[in-house]
PDB file of C-alpha atoms in Angstrom:
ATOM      1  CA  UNK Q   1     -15.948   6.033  29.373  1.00  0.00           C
ATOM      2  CA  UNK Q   2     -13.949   9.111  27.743  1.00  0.00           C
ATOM      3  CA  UNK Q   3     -10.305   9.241  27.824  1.00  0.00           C
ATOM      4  CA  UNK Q   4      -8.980  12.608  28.286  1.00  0.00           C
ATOM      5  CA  UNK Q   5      -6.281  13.799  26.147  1.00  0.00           C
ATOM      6  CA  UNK Q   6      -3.528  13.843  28.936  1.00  0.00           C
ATOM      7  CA  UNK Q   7      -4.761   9.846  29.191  1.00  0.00           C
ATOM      8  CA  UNK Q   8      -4.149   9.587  25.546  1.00  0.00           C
ATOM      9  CA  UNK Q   9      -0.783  11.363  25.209  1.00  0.00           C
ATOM     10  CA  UNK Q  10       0.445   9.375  28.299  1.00  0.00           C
ATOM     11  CA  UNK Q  11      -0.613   5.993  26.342  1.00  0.00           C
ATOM     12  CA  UNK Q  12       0.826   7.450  22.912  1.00  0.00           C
ATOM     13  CA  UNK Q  13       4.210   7.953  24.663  1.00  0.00           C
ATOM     14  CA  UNK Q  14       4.411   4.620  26.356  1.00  0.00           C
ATOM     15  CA  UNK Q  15       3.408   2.900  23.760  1.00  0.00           C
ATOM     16  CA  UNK Q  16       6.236   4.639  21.594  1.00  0.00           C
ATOM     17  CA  UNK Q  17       8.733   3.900  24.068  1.00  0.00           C
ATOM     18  CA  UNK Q  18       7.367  -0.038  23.753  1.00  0.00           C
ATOM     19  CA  UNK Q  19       7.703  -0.164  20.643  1.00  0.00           C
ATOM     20  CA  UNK Q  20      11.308   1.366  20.721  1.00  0.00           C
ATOM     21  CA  UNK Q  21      12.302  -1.030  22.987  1.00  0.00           C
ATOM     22  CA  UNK Q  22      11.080  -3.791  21.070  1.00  0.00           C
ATOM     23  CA  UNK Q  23      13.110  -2.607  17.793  1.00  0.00           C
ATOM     24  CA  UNK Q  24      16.103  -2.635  19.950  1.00  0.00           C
ATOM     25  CA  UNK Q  25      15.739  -6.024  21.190  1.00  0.00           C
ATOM     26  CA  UNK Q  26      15.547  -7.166  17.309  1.00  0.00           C
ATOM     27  CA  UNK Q  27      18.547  -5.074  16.879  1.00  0.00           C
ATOM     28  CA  UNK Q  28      17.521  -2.495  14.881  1.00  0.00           C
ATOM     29  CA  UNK Q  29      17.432   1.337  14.929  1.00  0.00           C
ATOM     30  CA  UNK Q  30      14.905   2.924  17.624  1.00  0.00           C
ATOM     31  CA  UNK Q  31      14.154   5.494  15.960  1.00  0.00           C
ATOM     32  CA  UNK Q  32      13.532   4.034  12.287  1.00  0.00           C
ATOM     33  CA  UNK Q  33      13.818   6.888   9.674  1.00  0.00           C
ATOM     34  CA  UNK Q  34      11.110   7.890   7.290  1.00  0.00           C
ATOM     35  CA  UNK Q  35      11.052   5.889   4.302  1.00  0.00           C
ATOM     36  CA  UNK Q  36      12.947   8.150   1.553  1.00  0.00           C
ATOM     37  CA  UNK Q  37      10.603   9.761  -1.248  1.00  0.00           C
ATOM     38  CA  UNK Q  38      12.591   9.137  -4.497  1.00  0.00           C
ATOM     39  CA  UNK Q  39       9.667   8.960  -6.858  1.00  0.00           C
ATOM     40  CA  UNK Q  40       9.652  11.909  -9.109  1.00  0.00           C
ATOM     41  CA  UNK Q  41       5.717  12.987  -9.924  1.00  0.00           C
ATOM     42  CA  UNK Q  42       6.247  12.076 -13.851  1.00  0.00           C
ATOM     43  CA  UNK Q  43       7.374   8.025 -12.927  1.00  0.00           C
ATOM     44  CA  UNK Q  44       4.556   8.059  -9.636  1.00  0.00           C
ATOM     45  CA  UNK Q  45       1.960   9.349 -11.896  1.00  0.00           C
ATOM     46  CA  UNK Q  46       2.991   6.760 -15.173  1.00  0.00           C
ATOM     47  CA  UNK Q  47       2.877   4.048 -12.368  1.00  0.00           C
ATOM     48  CA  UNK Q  48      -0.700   5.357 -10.902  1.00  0.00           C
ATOM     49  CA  UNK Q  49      -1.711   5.014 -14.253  1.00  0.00           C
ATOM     50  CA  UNK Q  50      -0.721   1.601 -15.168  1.00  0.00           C
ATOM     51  CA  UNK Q  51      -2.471   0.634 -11.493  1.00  0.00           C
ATOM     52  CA  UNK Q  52      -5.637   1.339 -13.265  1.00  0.00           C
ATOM     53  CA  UNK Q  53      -6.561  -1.673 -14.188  1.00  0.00           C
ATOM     54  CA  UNK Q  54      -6.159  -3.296 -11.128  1.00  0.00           C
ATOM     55  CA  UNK Q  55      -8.878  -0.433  -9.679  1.00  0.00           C
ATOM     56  CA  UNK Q  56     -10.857  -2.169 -12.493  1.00  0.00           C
ATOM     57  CA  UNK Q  57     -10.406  -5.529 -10.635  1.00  0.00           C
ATOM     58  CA  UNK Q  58     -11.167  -4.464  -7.244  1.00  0.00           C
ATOM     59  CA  UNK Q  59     -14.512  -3.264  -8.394  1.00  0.00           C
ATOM     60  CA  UNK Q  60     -15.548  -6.551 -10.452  1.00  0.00           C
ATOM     61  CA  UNK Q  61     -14.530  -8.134  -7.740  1.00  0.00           C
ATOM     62  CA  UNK Q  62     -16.482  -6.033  -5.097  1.00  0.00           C
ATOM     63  CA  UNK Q  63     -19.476  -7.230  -7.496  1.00  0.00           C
ATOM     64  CA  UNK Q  64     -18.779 -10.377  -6.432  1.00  0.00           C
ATOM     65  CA  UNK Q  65     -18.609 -10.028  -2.783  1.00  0.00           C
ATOM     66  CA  UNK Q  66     -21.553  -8.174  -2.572  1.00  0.00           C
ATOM     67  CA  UNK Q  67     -23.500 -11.325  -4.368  1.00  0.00           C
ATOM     68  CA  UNK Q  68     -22.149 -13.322  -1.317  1.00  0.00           C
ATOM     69  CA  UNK Q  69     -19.540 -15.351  -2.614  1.00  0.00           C
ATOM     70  CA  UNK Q  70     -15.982 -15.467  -2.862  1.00  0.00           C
ATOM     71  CA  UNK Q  71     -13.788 -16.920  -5.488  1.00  0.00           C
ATOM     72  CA  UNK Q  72      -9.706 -17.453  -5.739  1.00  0.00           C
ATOM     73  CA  UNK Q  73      -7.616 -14.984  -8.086  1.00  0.00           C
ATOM     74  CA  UNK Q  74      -4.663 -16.020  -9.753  1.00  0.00           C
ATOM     75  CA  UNK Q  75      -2.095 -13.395  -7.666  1.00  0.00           C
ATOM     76  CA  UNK Q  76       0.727 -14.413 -10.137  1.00  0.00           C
ATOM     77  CA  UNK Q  77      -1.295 -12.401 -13.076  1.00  0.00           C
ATOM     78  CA  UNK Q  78      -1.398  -9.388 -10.485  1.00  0.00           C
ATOM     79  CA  UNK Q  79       2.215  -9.418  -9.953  1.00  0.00           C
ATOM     80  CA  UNK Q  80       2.946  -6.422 -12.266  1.00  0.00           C
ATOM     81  CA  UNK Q  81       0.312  -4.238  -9.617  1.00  0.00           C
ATOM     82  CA  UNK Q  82       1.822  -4.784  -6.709  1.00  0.00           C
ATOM     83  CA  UNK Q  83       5.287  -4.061  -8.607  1.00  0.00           C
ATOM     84  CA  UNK Q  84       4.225  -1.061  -9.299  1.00  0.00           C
ATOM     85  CA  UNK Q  85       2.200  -0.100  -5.752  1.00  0.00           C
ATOM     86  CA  UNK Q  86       5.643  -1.001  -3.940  1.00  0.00           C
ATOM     87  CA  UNK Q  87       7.662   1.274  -6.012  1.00  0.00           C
ATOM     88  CA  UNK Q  88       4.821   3.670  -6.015  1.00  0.00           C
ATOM     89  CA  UNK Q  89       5.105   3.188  -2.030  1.00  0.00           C
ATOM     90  CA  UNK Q  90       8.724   5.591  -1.994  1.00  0.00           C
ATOM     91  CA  UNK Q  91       6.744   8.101  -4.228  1.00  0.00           C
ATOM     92  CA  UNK Q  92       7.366  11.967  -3.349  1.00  0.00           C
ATOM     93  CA  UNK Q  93       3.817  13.126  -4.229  1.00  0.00           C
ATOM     94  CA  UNK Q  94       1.519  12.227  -1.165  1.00  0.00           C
ATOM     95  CA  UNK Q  95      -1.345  11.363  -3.087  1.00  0.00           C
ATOM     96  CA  UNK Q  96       0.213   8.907  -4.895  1.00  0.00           C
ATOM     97  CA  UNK Q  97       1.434   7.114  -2.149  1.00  0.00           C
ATOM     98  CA  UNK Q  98      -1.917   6.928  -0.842  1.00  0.00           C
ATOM     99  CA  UNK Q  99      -3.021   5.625  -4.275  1.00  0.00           C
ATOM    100  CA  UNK Q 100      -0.739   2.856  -3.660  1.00  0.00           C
ATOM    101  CA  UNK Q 101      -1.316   2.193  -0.377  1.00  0.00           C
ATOM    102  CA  UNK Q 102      -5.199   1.278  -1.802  1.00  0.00           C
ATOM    103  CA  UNK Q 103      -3.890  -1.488  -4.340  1.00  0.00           C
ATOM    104  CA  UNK Q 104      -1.436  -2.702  -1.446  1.00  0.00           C
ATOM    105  CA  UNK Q 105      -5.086  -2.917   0.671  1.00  0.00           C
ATOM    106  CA  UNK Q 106      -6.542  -4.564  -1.941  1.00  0.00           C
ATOM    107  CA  UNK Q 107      -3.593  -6.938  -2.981  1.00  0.00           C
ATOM    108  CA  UNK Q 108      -3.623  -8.018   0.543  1.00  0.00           C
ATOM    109  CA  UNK Q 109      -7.589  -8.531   0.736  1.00  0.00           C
ATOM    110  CA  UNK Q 110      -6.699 -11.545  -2.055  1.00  0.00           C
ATOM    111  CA  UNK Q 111      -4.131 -12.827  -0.521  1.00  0.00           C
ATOM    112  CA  UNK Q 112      -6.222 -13.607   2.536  1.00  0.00           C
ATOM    113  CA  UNK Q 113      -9.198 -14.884   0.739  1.00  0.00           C
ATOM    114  CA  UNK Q 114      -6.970 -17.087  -1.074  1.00  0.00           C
ATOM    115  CA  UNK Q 115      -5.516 -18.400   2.022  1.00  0.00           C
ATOM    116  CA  UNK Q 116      -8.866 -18.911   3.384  1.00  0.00           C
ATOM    117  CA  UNK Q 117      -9.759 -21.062   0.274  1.00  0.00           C
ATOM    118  CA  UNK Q 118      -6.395 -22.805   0.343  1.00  0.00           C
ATOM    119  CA  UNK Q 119      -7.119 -23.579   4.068  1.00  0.00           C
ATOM    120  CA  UNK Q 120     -10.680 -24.799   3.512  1.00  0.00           C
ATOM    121  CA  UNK Q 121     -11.313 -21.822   6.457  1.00  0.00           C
ATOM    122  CA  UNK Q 122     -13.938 -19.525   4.197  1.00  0.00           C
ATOM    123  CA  UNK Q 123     -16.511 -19.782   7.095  1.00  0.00           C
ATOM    124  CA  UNK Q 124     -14.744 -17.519   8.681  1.00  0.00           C
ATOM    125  CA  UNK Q 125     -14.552 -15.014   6.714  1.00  0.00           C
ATOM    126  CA  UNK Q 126     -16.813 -11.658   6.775  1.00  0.00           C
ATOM    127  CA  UNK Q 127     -17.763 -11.065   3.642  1.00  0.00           C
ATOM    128  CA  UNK Q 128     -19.417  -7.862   4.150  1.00  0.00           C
ATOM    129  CA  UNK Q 129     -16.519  -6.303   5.599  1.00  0.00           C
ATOM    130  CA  UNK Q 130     -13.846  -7.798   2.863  1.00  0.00           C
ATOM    131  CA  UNK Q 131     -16.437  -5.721   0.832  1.00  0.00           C
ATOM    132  CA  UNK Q 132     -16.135  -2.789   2.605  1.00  0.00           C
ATOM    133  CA  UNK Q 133     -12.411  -3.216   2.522  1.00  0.00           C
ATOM    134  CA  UNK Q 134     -12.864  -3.265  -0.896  1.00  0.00           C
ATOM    135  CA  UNK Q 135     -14.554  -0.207  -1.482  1.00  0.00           C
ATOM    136  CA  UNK Q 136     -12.424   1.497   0.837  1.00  0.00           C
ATOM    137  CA  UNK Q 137      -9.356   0.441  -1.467  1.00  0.00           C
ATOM    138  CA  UNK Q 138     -11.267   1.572  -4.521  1.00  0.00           C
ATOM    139  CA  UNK Q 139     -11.584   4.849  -3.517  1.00  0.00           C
ATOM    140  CA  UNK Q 140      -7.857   5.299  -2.118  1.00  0.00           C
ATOM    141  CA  UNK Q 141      -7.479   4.600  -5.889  1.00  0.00           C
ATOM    142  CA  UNK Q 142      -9.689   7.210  -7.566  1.00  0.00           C
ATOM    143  CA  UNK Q 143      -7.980   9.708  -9.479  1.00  0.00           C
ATOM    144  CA  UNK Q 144      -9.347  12.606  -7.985  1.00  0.00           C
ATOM    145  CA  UNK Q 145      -8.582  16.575  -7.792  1.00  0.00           C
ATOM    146  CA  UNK Q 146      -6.098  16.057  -4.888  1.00  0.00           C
ATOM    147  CA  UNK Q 147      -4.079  13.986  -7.594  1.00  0.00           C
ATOM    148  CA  UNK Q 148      -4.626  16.429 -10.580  1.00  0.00           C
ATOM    149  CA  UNK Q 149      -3.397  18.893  -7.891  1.00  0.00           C
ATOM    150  CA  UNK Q 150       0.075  17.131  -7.171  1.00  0.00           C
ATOM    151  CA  UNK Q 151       0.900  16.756 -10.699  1.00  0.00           C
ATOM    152  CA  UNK Q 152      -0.550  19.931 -11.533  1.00  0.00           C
ATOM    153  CA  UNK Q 153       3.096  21.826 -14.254  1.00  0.00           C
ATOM    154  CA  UNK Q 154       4.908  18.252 -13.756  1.00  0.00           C
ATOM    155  CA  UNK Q 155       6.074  16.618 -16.692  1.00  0.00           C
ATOM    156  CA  UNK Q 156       4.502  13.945 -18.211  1.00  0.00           C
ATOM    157  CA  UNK Q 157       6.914  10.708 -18.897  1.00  0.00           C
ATOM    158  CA  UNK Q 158       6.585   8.627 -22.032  1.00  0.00           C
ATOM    159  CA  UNK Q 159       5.286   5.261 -21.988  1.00  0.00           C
ATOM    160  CA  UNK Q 160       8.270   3.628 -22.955  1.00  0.00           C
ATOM    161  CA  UNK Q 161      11.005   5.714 -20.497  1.00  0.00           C
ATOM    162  CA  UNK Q 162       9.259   4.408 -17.720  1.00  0.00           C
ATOM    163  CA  UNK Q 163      10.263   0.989 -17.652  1.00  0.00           C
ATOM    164  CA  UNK Q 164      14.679   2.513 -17.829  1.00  0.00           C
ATOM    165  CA  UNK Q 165      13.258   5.040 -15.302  1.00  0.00           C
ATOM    166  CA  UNK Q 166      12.229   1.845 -12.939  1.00  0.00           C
ATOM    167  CA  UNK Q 167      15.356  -0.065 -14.011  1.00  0.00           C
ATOM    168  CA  UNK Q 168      17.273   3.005 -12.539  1.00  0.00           C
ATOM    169  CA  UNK Q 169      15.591   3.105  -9.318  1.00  0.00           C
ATOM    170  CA  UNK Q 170      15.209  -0.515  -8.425  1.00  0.00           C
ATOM    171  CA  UNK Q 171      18.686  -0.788  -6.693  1.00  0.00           C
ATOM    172  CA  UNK Q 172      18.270   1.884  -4.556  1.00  0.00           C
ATOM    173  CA  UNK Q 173      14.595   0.447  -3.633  1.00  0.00           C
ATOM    174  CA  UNK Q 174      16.039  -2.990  -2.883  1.00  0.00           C
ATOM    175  CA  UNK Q 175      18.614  -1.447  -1.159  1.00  0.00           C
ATOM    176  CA  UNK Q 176      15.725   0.136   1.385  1.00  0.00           C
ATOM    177  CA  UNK Q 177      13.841  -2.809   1.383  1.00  0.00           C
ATOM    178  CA  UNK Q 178      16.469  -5.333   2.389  1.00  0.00           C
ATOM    179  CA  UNK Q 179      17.580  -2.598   4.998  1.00  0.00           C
ATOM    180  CA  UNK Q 180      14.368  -2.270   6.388  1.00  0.00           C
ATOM    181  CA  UNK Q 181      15.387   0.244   8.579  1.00  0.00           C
ATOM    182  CA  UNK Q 182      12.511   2.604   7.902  1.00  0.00           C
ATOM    183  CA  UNK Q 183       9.013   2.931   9.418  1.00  0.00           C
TER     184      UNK Q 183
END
């Protein structure tokens, strides 16, 4: 059965209003604002760059879902990725937010295999599909033309400004994050 797309505007808009009412009962904003883009393209790019070898990791470890087994990783070793993929997250290039959105996906795929080993609860895990998960966070990943294309006459940050240039921003990061009144 087809909806029609007056049926699926009228859903769209009730569901928005649910969801507004359900922010108001927490007590937060209805409406939550866009979450601000203050990322330049030299720091999002330096950051994309150091995420790298994390891409690295998601395919090895793709390898080893598609044998059929699964295997715990120490997150505490990844902690510098996702680091960088949540600062990455306020970036003002689009492309590079979507490049952190795929180590986020992946990040996340690890944590729940993890719990699942933790939990003694593998057998219910779909193995296949964490692979496909995989894949699909390798290729948000991929440094690809649309990337070249947002950086294309930016200027390129030295290795060892980014780390002040993080520094700098981190306050007004936390400050988001602990506000949490964004999408």
């Amino acid at each position: 059965m087809a909806i029609t797309n007056a049926e699926l505007r009228t859903d769209i808009a009730h569901l928005t209003e649910k969801l507004r009412q359900i922010r108001i009962e927490q007590g937060r904003n209805p409406d939550p604002v866009p979450r601000p883009k203050i990322v330049d393209i030299p720091l999002s790019m330096a950051l994309v760059d150091r995420l790298q070898p994390l891409k690295v990791i998601a395919v090895k470890y793709a390898g080893v879902l598609a044998a059929g087994q699964i295997t715990r990783i120490d997150v505490t070793k990844l902690a510098k990725y996702e680091k960088a993929a949540n600062i990455l997250r306020y970036s003002t290039g689009f492309w590079c937010g979507i490049h952190a959105f795929g180590a986020r996906v992946f990040l996340q795929i690890i944590n729940r295999v993890n719990e699942a080993i933790d939990n003694g609860k593998t057998d219910g895990l779909d193995i296949n599909g964490l692979m496909r998960k995989v894949h699909f966070s390798i290729g948000l990943m991929t440094k690809d033309s649309a990337l070249s294309y947002e950086v294309r006459g930016a200027a390129v940050i030295a290795e060892d400004d980014v780390d002040t240039a993080i520094a700098d921003l981190l306050p007004e990061i936390n400050e988001y994050e602990e506000d949490d009144s964004y999408e």
